[in-house]
Backbone as numpy.savetxt, mean C-alpha at the origin, in Angstrom:
# Nx Ny Nz CAx CAy CAz Cx Cy Cz
10.37 -16.16 5.17 10.65 -14.81 5.60 9.64 -14.33 6.61
10.09 -13.54 7.58 9.19 -12.94 8.55 9.02 -11.47 8.23
7.90 -10.91 8.72 7.64 -9.51 8.47 8.76 -8.63 8.98
9.47 -9.08 10.01 10.57 -8.28 10.54 11.69 -8.10 9.53
11.70 -8.90 8.45 12.71 -8.75 7.41 12.27 -7.78 6.31
11.05 -7.27 6.36 10.58 -6.33 5.36 11.44 -5.08 5.39
11.83 -4.53 4.23 12.69 -3.36 4.23 12.08 -2.20 5.01
12.93 -1.45 5.69 12.48 -0.25 6.39 12.49 0.91 5.41
11.46 1.72 5.47 11.35 2.86 4.58 11.60 4.13 5.37
12.37 5.05 4.79 12.72 6.27 5.50 11.52 7.21 5.54
11.41 8.00 6.60 10.32 8.99 6.64 10.35 9.93 5.44
11.56 10.29 4.97 11.64 11.22 3.83 11.00 10.62 2.59
11.24 9.32 2.34 10.64 8.67 1.17 9.12 8.61 1.32
8.65 8.27 2.50 7.20 8.18 2.72 6.53 9.54 2.57
7.21 10.58 3.03 6.65 11.93 2.88 6.62 12.33 1.40
7.68 12.00 0.67 7.79 12.39 -0.73 6.69 11.76 -1.57
6.31 10.53 -1.26 5.33 9.83 -2.08 3.89 10.08 -1.66
3.67 10.79 -0.55 2.33 10.87 0.00 1.31 11.50 -0.95
1.68 12.59 -1.62 0.70 13.23 -2.49 0.35 12.35 -3.68
1.33 11.63 -4.23 1.05 10.70 -5.34 0.18 9.55 -4.86
0.44 9.05 -3.66 -0.39 7.99 -3.10 -1.83 8.47 -2.94
-1.99 9.67 -2.40 -3.33 10.19 -2.15 -4.11 10.36 -3.46
-3.41 10.82 -4.50 -4.07 11.01 -5.79 -4.43 9.68 -6.44
-3.69 8.62 -6.10 -3.88 7.32 -6.78 -4.95 6.46 -6.12
-5.09 6.51 -4.81 -6.00 5.59 -4.12 -7.42 5.72 -4.63
-8.16 4.62 -4.50 -9.49 4.53 -5.12 -10.60 5.03 -4.19
-11.19 6.20 -4.45 -12.36 6.62 -3.68 -13.58 5.76 -3.97
-13.59 5.11 -5.14 -14.73 4.25 -5.49 -14.86 3.09 -4.50
-13.74 2.50 -4.09 -13.81 1.41 -3.13 -14.24 1.91 -1.75
-13.88 3.14 -1.40 -14.34 3.71 -0.13 -15.86 3.86 -0.15
-16.40 4.30 -1.27 -17.86 4.44 -1.37 -18.55 3.10 -1.23
-17.96 2.05 -1.81 -18.55 0.72 -1.68 -18.42 0.20 -0.25
-17.33 0.55 0.41 -17.09 0.11 1.78 -18.02 0.79 2.79
-18.29 2.06 2.58 -18.93 2.90 3.60 -20.17 2.26 4.25
-21.14 1.76 3.47 -22.34 1.21 4.13 -22.10 -0.12 4.85
-20.94 -0.72 4.66 -20.64 -2.00 5.30 -19.88 -1.84 6.61
-19.59 -0.62 7.02 -18.81 -0.40 8.23 -19.69 -0.47 9.47
-19.21 -1.15 10.50 -19.94 -1.24 11.76 -19.45 -0.14 12.70
-20.34 0.38 13.50 -20.03 1.44 14.45 -21.31 2.20 14.73
-21.27 3.35 15.40 -20.05 3.98 15.90 -19.62 3.41 17.24
-18.37 3.68 17.64 -17.37 4.33 16.80 -16.79 3.35 15.79
-16.24 3.87 14.71 -15.48 3.05 13.80 -14.14 2.73 14.44
-13.78 1.45 14.44 -12.49 1.03 14.98 -11.66 0.51 13.81
-10.61 1.24 13.47 -9.86 0.98 12.24 -8.42 0.64 12.59
-7.97 -0.53 12.14 -6.58 -0.96 12.33 -5.80 -0.68 11.05
-4.78 0.17 11.14 -3.95 0.53 9.99 -2.62 -0.22 10.11
-2.44 -1.23 9.24 -1.28 -2.12 9.32 -0.10 -1.54 8.56
1.09 -1.55 9.19 2.26 -0.98 8.54 2.02 0.47 8.21
1.60 1.24 9.21 1.07 2.58 8.96 2.10 3.58 8.45
3.40 3.30 8.67 4.40 4.27 8.24 4.20 5.61 8.93
4.20 6.68 8.17 3.98 8.01 8.74 2.51 8.36 8.85
1.62 7.41 8.51 0.18 7.63 8.69 -0.56 8.18 7.50
0.01 8.05 6.30 -0.62 8.68 5.13 -1.98 8.08 4.81
-2.16 6.76 5.03 -3.46 6.16 4.76 -4.52 6.75 5.68
-4.18 6.92 6.95 -5.13 7.52 7.88 -5.46 8.96 7.51
-4.46 9.72 7.11 -4.72 11.12 6.73 -5.60 11.21 5.50
-5.50 10.19 4.62 -6.34 10.18 3.42 -7.74 9.70 3.73
-7.86 8.61 4.52 -9.15 7.95 4.69 -10.00 8.55 5.81
-9.42 8.89 6.93 -10.21 9.34 8.08 -11.13 10.51 7.74
-10.67 11.52 7.01 -11.59 12.62 6.69 -12.70 12.24 5.72
-12.58 11.09 5.07 -13.61 10.63 4.14 -14.72 9.84 4.84
-14.54 9.58 6.13 -15.51 8.81 6.89 -16.16 9.72 7.93
-17.43 9.47 8.21 -18.13 10.27 9.20 -18.29 9.49 10.49
-18.60 10.20 11.56 -18.80 9.58 12.86 -17.49 9.45 13.62
-17.59 9.19 14.93 -16.38 9.03 15.75 -15.57 7.82 15.29
-14.23 7.97 15.37 -13.33 6.93 14.90 -12.21 6.70 15.91
-11.84 5.43 16.08 -10.64 5.06 16.80 -9.70 4.40 15.80
-8.56 5.03 15.58 -7.55 4.48 14.68 -6.45 3.84 15.53
-6.19 2.55 15.26 -5.11 1.83 15.92 -4.01 1.64 14.88
-2.91 2.34 15.07 -1.82 2.37 14.10 -0.80 1.29 14.46
-0.52 0.41 13.49 0.42 -0.70 13.71 1.68 -0.46 12.88
2.84 -0.55 13.51 4.11 -0.53 12.78 5.18 -1.07 13.72
6.25 -1.58 13.15 7.35 -2.08 13.97 8.37 -1.01 14.29
8.25 0.16 13.61 9.22 1.24 13.77 8.64 2.29 14.71
9.22 2.46 15.92 8.64 3.40 16.87 8.69 4.84 16.40
9.71 5.22 15.61 9.79 6.58 15.10 8.62 6.87 14.15
8.34 5.91 13.26 7.22 6.10 12.34 5.90 6.14 13.09
5.73 5.29 14.09 4.50 5.31 14.88 4.29 6.67 15.53
5.35 7.23 16.10 5.22 8.54 16.74 4.83 9.61 15.72
5.46 9.60 14.56 5.13 10.57 13.51 3.68 10.42 13.08
3.26 9.17 12.87 1.89 8.93 12.40 0.87 9.41 13.43
1.10 9.09 14.68 0.15 9.48 15.72 0.03 10.99 15.84
1.15 11.70 15.73 1.12 13.15 15.86 0.40 13.83 14.70
0.46 13.22 13.52 -0.05 13.89 12.32 -1.41 13.40 11.85
-1.99 12.46 12.56 -3.34 12.01 12.20 -4.36 13.13 12.43
-5.37 13.22 11.56 -6.44 14.21 11.81 -7.18 13.87 13.09
-7.75 14.88 13.69 -8.46 14.69 14.95 -9.97 14.84 14.80
-10.44 15.08 13.57 -11.88 15.23 13.35 -12.27 14.59 12.03
-13.41 13.91 12.02 -13.95 13.30 10.81 -14.62 14.35 9.94
-15.16 13.92 8.80 -15.76 14.86 7.86 -16.94 15.61 8.45
-17.62 15.01 9.44 -18.76 15.67 10.07 -18.38 16.32 11.40
-17.09 16.41 11.69 -16.63 17.02 12.92 -16.51 16.07 14.09
-16.88 14.81 13.92 -16.77 13.84 15.01 -15.32 13.61 15.39
-15.11 13.20 16.62 -13.77 13.05 17.15 -13.07 11.82 16.59
-11.78 11.97 16.29 -10.91 10.85 15.92 -9.91 10.65 17.04
-9.84 9.43 17.56 -8.92 9.06 18.63 -7.84 8.15 18.06
-6.62 8.30 18.57 -5.48 7.56 18.02 -4.87 6.67 19.10
-4.56 5.43 18.73 -3.78 4.53 19.57 -2.69 3.90 18.69
-1.62 3.44 19.31 -0.53 2.82 18.54 -0.25 1.42 19.07
0.25 0.56 18.17 0.59 -0.82 18.52 1.86 -1.19 17.77
2.96 -1.31 18.49 4.21 -1.69 17.85 4.34 -3.20 17.83
4.71 -3.75 16.67 4.89 -5.19 16.63 4.91 -5.75 15.23
5.02 -7.05 15.15 5.16 -7.81 13.92 3.78 -8.20 13.41
3.52 -7.95 12.13 2.22 -8.31 11.56 1.96 -9.81 11.60
3.02 -10.61 11.73 2.84 -12.06 11.82 2.02 -12.45 13.05
1.94 -11.54 14.03 1.18 -11.84 15.24 -0.28 -11.42 15.14
-0.70 -10.89 14.01 -2.08 -10.43 13.86 -3.03 -11.63 13.95
-4.03 -11.53 14.81 -5.01 -12.60 14.99 -6.40 -12.00 15.07
-7.40 -12.87 15.08 -8.78 -12.40 15.25 -8.96 -11.67 16.56
-8.26 -12.11 17.60 -8.40 -11.42 18.89 -7.83 -10.01 18.83
-6.76 -9.82 18.03 -6.23 -8.47 17.83 -7.30 -7.57 17.22
-8.12 -8.15 16.36 -9.13 -7.38 15.62 -10.51 -7.42 16.28
-10.58 -7.89 17.51 -11.87 -7.95 18.19 -12.51 -6.56 18.23
-13.72 -6.47 17.71 -14.44 -5.20 17.67 -14.06 -4.29 16.54
-13.20 -4.74 15.62 -12.73 -3.88 14.54 -13.82 -3.65 13.50
-13.88 -2.44 12.98 -14.77 -2.10 11.86 -14.07 -2.28 10.52
-12.73 -2.14 10.50 -11.99 -2.15 9.24 -10.51 -2.39 9.52
-9.89 -3.16 8.62 -8.44 -3.25 8.55 -8.00 -2.55 7.27
-6.99 -1.72 7.37 -6.52 -1.02 6.19 -4.99 -1.03 6.15
-4.46 -0.81 4.97 -3.01 -0.73 4.78 -2.76 -0.08 3.43
-1.56 0.43 3.26 -1.17 1.06 2.00 0.25 0.65 1.66
0.47 0.21 0.41 1.80 -0.19 -0.07 2.42 -1.23 0.85
1.62 -2.20 1.26 2.09 -3.23 2.19 2.10 -4.62 1.58
1.04 -5.01 0.87 0.90 -6.41 0.45 2.09 -6.90 -0.35
2.66 -6.06 -1.21 3.70 -6.55 -2.11 5.03 -6.78 -1.40
5.16 -6.38 -0.13 6.38 -6.69 0.62 6.14 -7.78 1.66
5.07 -8.56 1.46 4.77 -9.68 2.34 4.93 -10.99 1.58
4.97 -12.08 2.33 4.94 -13.41 1.73 3.48 -13.85 1.60
3.26 -14.91 0.82 1.91 -15.45 0.70 1.39 -15.91 2.05
2.27 -16.43 2.89 1.87 -16.87 4.23 1.39 -15.69 5.07
2.07 -14.57 4.96 1.68 -13.38 5.72 0.37 -12.79 5.21
0.18 -12.80 3.89 -1.10 -12.37 3.33 -2.22 -13.27 3.85
-1.96 -14.57 3.88 -2.95 -15.51 4.39 -3.28 -15.21 5.85
-2.28 -14.84 6.64 -2.52 -14.52 8.03 -3.44 -13.33 8.21
-3.26 -12.30 7.39 -4.14 -11.13 7.45 -5.55 -11.51 7.03
-5.67 -12.26 5.93 -6.99 -12.66 5.45 -7.71 -13.53 6.47
-6.97 -14.46 7.09 -7.57 -15.34 8.08 -8.06 -14.56 9.29
-7.25 -13.60 9.76 -7.64 -12.80 10.92 -8.87 -11.95 10.60
-8.91 -11.37 9.42 -10.07 -10.57 9.03 -11.32 -11.44 8.92
-11.17 -12.62 8.36 -12.32 -13.52 8.23 -12.85 -13.94 9.59
-11.95 -14.31 10.49 -12.37 -14.75 11.81 -13.03 -13.63 12.60
-12.55 -12.39 12.39 -13.13 -11.24 13.09 -14.31 -10.63 12.33
-14.63 -11.18 11.15 -15.69 -10.64 10.30 -15.47 -9.16 10.05
-14.26 -8.84 9.63 -13.84 -7.45 9.48 -13.46 -7.18 8.03
-13.99 -6.13 7.39 -13.57 -5.78 6.03 -12.12 -5.34 5.99
-11.53 -5.38 4.81 -10.15 -4.91 4.61 -10.10 -4.03 3.38
-9.43 -2.89 3.50 -9.18 -1.99 2.37 -7.67 -1.84 2.27
-7.09 -2.44 1.24 -5.64 -2.56 1.11 -5.21 -1.88 -0.19
-4.54 -0.74 -0.05 -4.28 0.13 -1.19 -2.87 -0.02 -1.74
-2.72 0.34 -3.01 -1.42 0.61 -3.64 -0.46 -0.58 -3.63
-0.92 -1.70 -4.13 -0.03 -2.84 -4.38 0.49 -2.76 -5.81
1.81 -2.85 -5.97 2.38 -2.81 -7.32 1.94 -4.04 -8.10
1.80 -3.88 -9.40 1.37 -5.00 -10.25 2.41 -5.35 -11.30
3.60 -4.75 -11.21 4.69 -5.14 -12.09 4.69 -4.48 -13.45
3.93 -3.39 -13.60 3.86 -2.72 -14.91 4.17 -1.25 -14.74
5.10 -0.78 -15.54 5.53 0.62 -15.55 5.54 1.10 -16.99
5.04 2.31 -17.22 5.10 2.93 -18.55 5.91 4.21 -18.43
6.95 4.34 -19.27 7.81 5.52 -19.25 7.84 6.13 -20.64
7.60 7.44 -20.69 7.60 8.18 -21.96 8.58 9.36 -21.83
9.50 9.51 -22.79 9.72 8.68 -23.98 10.31 7.32 -23.62
10.13 6.37 -24.51 10.62 5.01 -24.27 12.13 4.94 -24.41
12.70 3.90 -23.81 14.14 3.63 -23.90 14.30 2.13 -24.14
15.29 1.72 -24.94 15.46 0.30 -25.22 15.67 -0.57 -23.98
16.14 0.02 -22.88 16.43 -0.78 -21.68 15.25 -0.84 -20.71
14.15 -0.15 -21.01 13.02 -0.11 -20.08 12.56 -1.50 -19.66
12.32 -2.35 -20.62 11.74 -3.67 -20.33 12.69 -4.52 -19.51
13.99 -4.46 -19.79 14.96 -5.28 -19.06 15.08 -4.82 -17.61
15.09 -3.51 -17.40 15.12 -2.98 -16.03 13.85 -3.38 -15.29
12.71 -3.25 -15.94 11.44 -3.61 -15.30 11.41 -5.09 -14.92
11.89 -5.94 -15.81 11.90 -7.38 -15.52 12.79 -7.70 -14.32
13.97 -7.08 -14.27 14.89 -7.31 -13.15 14.31 -6.76 -11.85
13.66 -5.61 -11.92 13.02 -5.04 -10.72 11.93 -5.97 -10.20
11.09 -6.47 -11.09 10.01 -7.37 -10.66 10.57 -8.63 -10.02
11.66 -9.15 -10.57 12.29 -10.33 -9.98 12.83 -9.99 -8.58
13.40 -8.81 -8.43 13.89 -8.38 -7.12 12.74 -8.31 -6.12
11.57 -7.86 -6.56 10.42 -7.74 -5.67 9.93 -9.10 -5.17
10.27 -10.15 -5.91 9.85 -11.51 -5.52 10.91 -12.23 -4.68
11.97 -11.54 -4.30 13.07 -12.17 -3.56 12.56 -12.75 -2.24
13.18 -13.84 -1.83 12.88 -14.40 -0.52 11.43 -14.77 -0.29
10.73 -15.17 -1.33 9.33 -15.61 -1.25 8.33 -14.46 -1.10
8.76 -13.21 -1.28 7.79 -12.12 -1.28 6.86 -12.26 -2.47
5.61 -11.80 -2.31 4.67 -11.89 -3.42 4.93 -10.81 -4.47
5.51 -9.67 -4.07 5.89 -8.64 -5.02 4.76 -8.26 -5.95
5.03 -8.23 -7.27 3.99 -7.82 -8.22 2.84 -8.80 -8.36
2.94 -9.97 -7.72 1.83 -10.93 -7.71 0.89 -10.69 -6.52
1.14 -9.64 -5.75 0.40 -9.43 -4.51 -1.10 -9.35 -4.72
-1.53 -8.64 -5.75 -2.97 -8.47 -5.94 -3.65 -9.78 -6.26
-3.06 -10.57 -7.15 -3.65 -11.88 -7.47 -3.65 -12.79 -6.25
-2.55 -12.80 -5.50 -2.46 -13.65 -4.31 -3.49 -13.22 -3.28
-3.58 -11.92 -3.01 -4.50 -11.43 -1.99 -5.95 -11.66 -2.39
-6.28 -11.40 -3.65 -7.66 -11.59 -4.09 -8.07 -13.05 -3.93
-7.20 -13.97 -4.34 -7.51 -15.40 -4.22 -7.61 -15.81 -2.75
-6.73 -15.26 -1.92 -6.69 -15.65 -0.52 -7.93 -15.17 0.23
-8.28 -13.91 0.08 -9.47 -13.39 0.76 -10.73 -14.12 0.26
-10.79 -14.39 -1.04 -11.95 -15.11 -1.57 -12.04 -16.52 -0.98
-10.89 -17.16 -0.78 -10.88 -18.49 -0.19 -11.46 -18.49 1.22
-11.33 -17.36 1.92 -11.91 -17.23 3.25 -13.34 -16.70 3.22
-13.93 -16.66 2.02 -15.34 -16.33 1.91 -15.66 -14.88 1.66
-14.66 -14.04 1.47 -14.90 -12.61 1.27 -15.30 -12.32 -0.17
-16.09 -11.28 -0.34 -16.32 -10.69 -1.65 -15.20 -9.70 -1.91
-14.52 -9.84 -3.04 -13.32 -9.05 -3.32 -13.57 -8.13 -4.50
-13.25 -6.87 -4.32 -13.26 -5.88 -5.40 -11.86 -5.30 -5.53
-11.45 -4.99 -6.75 -10.17 -4.30 -6.94 -10.38 -3.11 -7.87
-9.49 -2.15 -7.77 -9.59 -0.95 -8.60 -8.19 -0.44 -8.90
-7.97 0.01 -10.12 -6.67 0.56 -10.50 -6.36 1.81 -9.67
-5.08 1.94 -9.28 -4.65 3.10 -8.51 -3.23 3.50 -8.93
-3.05 3.91 -10.19 -1.71 4.20 -10.69 -1.16 5.54 -10.20
0.15 5.56 -9.99 0.85 6.84 -9.92 0.97 7.37 -11.34
0.68 8.64 -11.55 0.91 9.30 -12.82 1.83 10.48 -12.56
3.10 10.34 -12.95 4.13 11.29 -12.57 4.60 12.08 -13.78
4.62 13.39 -13.62 5.11 14.27 -14.66 6.02 15.33 -14.08
6.08 16.48 -14.75 6.99 17.54 -14.32 6.70 18.01 -12.90
5.42 18.02 -12.51 5.05 18.51 -11.18 5.53 17.57 -10.08
5.84 16.33 -10.41 6.29 15.35 -9.42 7.76 14.98 -9.67
8.56 15.96 -10.13 9.94 15.67 -10.54 10.77 15.07 -9.41
10.61 15.55 -8.19 11.42 15.03 -7.07 11.09 13.57 -6.81
9.79 13.24 -6.81 9.39 11.85 -6.61 9.86 10.98 -7.76
9.71 11.47 -8.99 10.14 10.70 -10.15 11.62 10.36 -10.06
12.42 11.35 -9.67 13.87 11.14 -9.57 14.20 10.08 -8.53
13.61 10.18 -7.35 13.90 9.21 -6.30 13.37 7.83 -6.67
12.18 7.78 -7.30 11.64 6.49 -7.72 12.57 5.85 -8.74
13.05 6.61 -9.71 13.95 6.08 -10.73 15.22 5.51 -10.10
15.80 6.24 -9.18 17.03 5.77 -8.53 16.78 4.43 -7.82
15.69 4.35 -7.08 15.39 3.12 -6.36 15.04 1.97 -7.29
14.30 2.27 -8.35 13.88 1.25 -9.31 15.09 0.63 -10.00
16.01 1.47 -10.45 17.20 0.97 -11.13 18.12 0.25 -10.15
18.28 0.79 -8.94 19.15 0.16 -7.95 18.66 -1.25 -7.61
17.35 -1.42 -7.46 16.81 -2.74 -7.15 17.06 -3.71 -8.31
16.89 -3.22 -9.54 17.15 -4.06 -10.71 18.59 -4.54 -10.74
19.51 -3.63 -10.45 20.94 -3.98 -10.47 21.29 -4.91 -9.31
20.65 -4.71 -8.16 20.89 -5.61 -7.03 20.53 -7.04 -7.40
19.45 -7.19 -8.17 19.05 -8.54 -8.59 19.92 -9.06 -9.72
20.31 -8.16 -10.64 21.14 -8.58 -11.77 22.37 -7.68 -11.86
23.42 -7.98 -11.10 24.61 -7.11 -11.08 25.25 -6.89 -12.44
25.05 -7.82 -13.35 25.64 -7.65 -14.68 25.03 -6.49 -15.46
23.90 -5.96 -14.97 23.28 -4.80 -15.60 23.97 -3.48 -15.23
24.88 -3.49 -14.27 25.34 -2.26 -13.63 25.81 -1.19 -14.62
26.68 -1.57 -15.56 27.21 -0.57 -16.49 26.13 0.05 -17.35
25.32 -0.78 -17.96 24.26 -0.26 -18.82 23.19 0.49 -18.00
22.94 0.00 -16.80 21.93 0.64 -15.96 22.38 2.03 -15.51
23.67 2.19 -15.25 24.18 3.50 -14.87 23.97 4.52 -15.98
24.28 4.11 -17.21 24.07 5.00 -18.35 22.58 5.26 -18.57
21.78 4.24 -18.38 20.31 4.37 -18.50 19.79 5.39 -17.50
20.24 5.28 -16.25 19.77 6.20 -15.23 20.17 7.63 -15.56
21.39 7.82 -16.04 21.81 9.17 -16.42 20.91 9.74 -17.50
20.57 8.92 -18.51 19.68 9.39 -19.57 18.31 9.77 -19.01
17.78 8.91 -18.16 16.44 9.15 -17.62 16.40 10.38 -16.73
17.43 10.55 -15.89 17.45 11.70 -15.00 17.62 13.00 -15.79
18.36 12.95 -16.88 18.54 14.15 -17.70 17.20 14.57 -18.31
16.42 13.61 -18.78 15.11 13.94 -19.35 14.18 14.44 -18.25
14.23 13.79 -17.08 13.38 14.22 -15.97 13.69 15.66 -15.57
14.96 16.04 -15.63 15.36 17.40 -15.25 14.76 18.45 -16.17
14.43 18.07 -17.40 13.80 19.01 -18.34 12.29 19.08 -18.16
11.72 18.18 -17.36 10.28 18.11 -17.18 9.56 17.32 -18.25
10.32 16.64 -19.13 9.71 15.93 -20.26 9.44 14.46 -19.99
9.87 13.93 -18.84 9.67 12.51 -18.57 8.30 12.28 -17.94
7.60 11.25 -18.43 6.31 10.86 -17.88 6.40 9.40 -17.46
5.96 9.13 -16.24 6.02 7.77 -15.70 4.66 7.40 -15.13
4.17 6.22 -15.48 2.98 5.66 -14.86 3.41 4.36 -14.18
3.28 4.34 -12.86 3.58 3.15 -12.07 2.24 2.54 -11.66
1.94 1.39 -12.19 0.62 0.80 -11.98 0.52 0.10 -10.63
-0.59 0.36 -9.92 -0.94 -0.31 -8.67 -2.41 -0.70 -8.76
-2.84 -1.52 -7.80 -4.26 -1.76 -7.61 -4.59 -1.72 -6.13
-5.81 -1.27 -5.83 -6.37 -1.31 -4.48 -7.33 -2.49 -4.38
-7.46 -3.03 -3.18 -8.32 -4.19 -2.95 -9.25 -3.92 -1.78
-10.51 -4.25 -1.96 -11.52 -4.22 -0.90 -12.03 -5.65 -0.71
-11.96 -6.16 0.52 -12.47 -7.49 0.85 -13.56 -7.34 1.89
-14.77 -7.80 1.55 -15.92 -7.70 2.43 -16.28 -9.10 2.93
-16.24 -9.33 4.24 -16.55 -10.67 4.76 -17.98 -11.05 4.47
-18.24 -12.34 4.43 -19.53 -12.87 4.00 -20.69 -12.25 4.77
-20.56 -12.05 6.06 -21.68 -11.55 6.86 -21.96 -10.09 6.61
-21.02 -9.37 5.90 -21.24 -7.95 5.67 -21.39 -7.61 4.20
-21.50 -8.64 3.33 -21.63 -8.36 1.92 -23.04 -7.99 1.53
-24.02 -8.21 2.40 -25.40 -7.80 2.18 -25.93 -8.34 0.86
-25.49 -9.59 0.53 -26.00 -10.23 -0.66 -25.31 -9.83 -1.95
-24.19 -9.07 -1.86 -23.51 -8.66 -3.07 -22.96 -9.87 -3.80
-22.95 -9.79 -5.12 -22.46 -10.91 -5.92 -20.96 -10.97 -5.85
-20.41 -12.17 -5.88 -18.95 -12.34 -5.85 -18.37 -11.97 -7.20
């Protein structure tokens, strides 16, 4: 599979999930990353930037002048991201924006020449192991750290429980692995791959915790989660339809609680680990 086959995400979905993403990402990994960044200016490549939510979350947490290079294959998303990026860092320093449309399969060390950081959000699990290897190899060759947030790990907790929860989750996870995608194995694959290229790897939990205040996101997530499960196992359709009706009815009362587990990954190249233990 090529990156060009990765599903396209609508701006509405990306906007809907932004606040949950921001609440979930790991500030602890940012603190560990901060002293390892080269600059000024910081030159940050945001891969698969979507509407730019990672930049809006991270840029204000960093000080000093920054150049953000936003990468995506969708020109509409690139335009949205560029327009909505912050223009000042936490200390008031200028943030400059550039865009690069294209396929992540073309990412090389020369693309990252002079880079301080590669970052991405909700990207690794829709890549193949070969594509993850390409990112890790490019970062290693450029001696560039990577902060890769919000990879699904294949675990969901829903309260109250339903007898069909586990079967839907299993079918969804299988769907995520379609066509050689790493899916819920993304964190294990990426950690092993970056380590193989000599990086020190840290990971941190970054779960979505959804309740009554996130009812709109919960509803859309449920619809997509069940639809993907049925796409992988069409024989689930009848039971899944009834399951979705039950879940949406509980969500409408504000009584449904969902935890969608993710992890964030920080990879520090050997020359910038400053002697940190692996």
